[in-house]
């Protein structure tokens, strides 16, 4: 794969760390604020289908305000307190998949550019378990103005890295947002297999790479 690409860009949530331990830890927070998160989930589904926006956060706030019948100011404050700031502490005890840091280091040392593109703010995760030290760019698609699978954030990553789309491998765990999004934008795509696909040895045919561990991903990219 390395002879085809000049950069590797990673999703964070569910890709660099397993979903289940995080969801288990954050469940009490969601249950305490169930009404908000129910409406917020509806809003995010809309935002995933929305064209690039000049002010993503304003539009998101207006959608939530309409759904919850509250003021836009109150809606934006709730998102900030319960999501952007409210989820931050839960990531402190989340551990990445084994060999994530070693993979970033090996890819960087091989001469590849490294990036992060996440639908939620990367800064929520602090230094992202040390991988930021190996990144050339770290971007949140909300600040860019559109969530994946829109082609727009992938294009911004390409321009920021100064690497053509067809020379970038995007690594993610969501078939729709990460794999289809990256492929539609013109990138290569690597799919982090869920446990059941790994157990059944069932790769995703739409992905250029399907992997179950970061040791495996490293070898597939550098081979």
Tab-separated table of C-alpha atoms in Angstrom, residues 26-112:
chain	number	residue	atom	x	y	z
A	26	UNK	CA	-20.751	7.506	29.740
A	27	UNK	CA	-24.148	5.776	30.078
A	28	UNK	CA	-25.053	7.408	33.455
A	29	UNK	CA	-24.380	10.866	31.975
A	30	UNK	CA	-26.629	10.124	29.007
A	31	UNK	CA	-29.392	8.682	31.197
A	32	UNK	CA	-29.324	11.755	33.470
A	33	UNK	CA	-29.834	13.923	30.399
A	34	UNK	CA	-31.853	11.523	28.290
A	35	UNK	CA	-34.275	14.082	26.877
A	36	UNK	CA	-31.426	16.261	25.629
A	37	UNK	CA	-29.477	13.390	24.061
A	38	UNK	CA	-32.601	12.062	22.331
A	39	UNK	CA	-33.125	15.424	20.624
A	40	UNK	CA	-29.391	15.887	20.029
A	41	UNK	CA	-29.237	12.513	18.259
A	42	UNK	CA	-32.026	13.615	15.923
A	43	UNK	CA	-30.164	16.842	15.182
A	44	UNK	CA	-26.888	15.057	14.450
A	45	UNK	CA	-28.629	12.787	11.941
A	46	UNK	CA	-29.741	15.901	10.094
A	47	UNK	CA	-26.278	17.450	10.341
A	48	UNK	CA	-24.728	14.361	8.755
A	49	UNK	CA	-26.845	15.076	5.665
A	50	UNK	CA	-26.295	18.831	5.591
A	51	UNK	CA	-24.179	20.683	3.030
A	52	UNK	CA	-21.137	22.655	4.253
A	53	UNK	CA	-22.148	25.555	6.483
A	54	UNK	CA	-20.538	28.903	7.198
A	55	UNK	CA	-21.489	28.493	10.887
A	56	UNK	CA	-22.024	24.837	11.761
A	57	UNK	CA	-22.547	25.524	15.474
A	58	UNK	CA	-25.211	28.180	14.910
A	59	UNK	CA	-27.230	25.919	12.620
A	60	UNK	CA	-26.856	22.963	14.986
A	61	UNK	CA	-28.078	25.145	17.845
A	62	UNK	CA	-31.076	26.332	15.848
A	63	UNK	CA	-32.059	22.773	14.971
A	64	UNK	CA	-31.869	21.696	18.612
A	65	UNK	CA	-33.779	24.777	19.742
A	66	UNK	CA	-36.576	23.956	17.325
A	67	UNK	CA	-36.654	20.304	18.382
A	68	UNK	CA	-36.662	21.030	22.143
A	69	UNK	CA	-38.758	24.237	21.946
A	70	UNK	CA	-36.124	26.307	23.736
A	71	UNK	CA	-34.104	29.373	22.799
A	72	UNK	CA	-31.126	29.051	20.468
A	73	UNK	CA	-28.890	30.450	23.191
A	74	UNK	CA	-30.081	27.778	25.614
A	75	UNK	CA	-29.672	25.040	23.001
A	76	UNK	CA	-26.079	26.038	22.214
A	77	UNK	CA	-25.277	26.220	25.931
A	78	UNK	CA	-26.657	22.713	26.503
A	79	UNK	CA	-24.573	21.283	23.661
A	80	UNK	CA	-21.465	22.928	25.052
A	81	UNK	CA	-22.062	21.811	28.646
A	82	UNK	CA	-23.376	18.293	28.008
A	83	UNK	CA	-21.407	17.296	24.903
A	84	UNK	CA	-18.298	19.335	24.205
A	85	UNK	CA	-17.315	19.918	27.826
A	86	UNK	CA	-19.526	17.287	29.442
A	87	UNK	CA	-17.971	14.303	27.674
A	88	UNK	CA	-14.371	15.435	28.047
A	89	UNK	CA	-13.730	13.914	31.469
A	90	UNK	CA	-14.976	10.486	30.340
A	91	UNK	CA	-12.135	10.170	27.849
A	92	UNK	CA	-9.453	10.418	30.537
A	93	UNK	CA	-9.862	6.737	31.448
A	94	UNK	CA	-10.428	5.490	27.915
A	95	UNK	CA	-7.552	3.424	26.579
A	96	UNK	CA	-6.685	3.181	22.889
A	97	UNK	CA	-6.447	-0.078	21.002
A	98	UNK	CA	-3.182	-1.937	21.455
A	99	UNK	CA	-0.330	-0.729	19.227
A	100	UNK	CA	-2.040	2.515	18.164
A	101	UNK	CA	0.862	4.714	19.246
A	102	UNK	CA	3.436	2.329	17.782
A	103	UNK	CA	1.567	2.351	14.462
A	104	UNK	CA	1.524	6.154	14.276
A	105	UNK	CA	5.239	6.244	15.044
A	106	UNK	CA	6.106	3.627	12.429
A	107	UNK	CA	4.018	5.332	9.729
A	108	UNK	CA	5.585	8.696	10.486
A	109	UNK	CA	9.099	7.279	10.465
A	110	UNK	CA	8.394	5.669	7.098
A	111	UNK	CA	7.914	9.137	5.591
A	112	UNK	CA	4.122	9.236	5.443
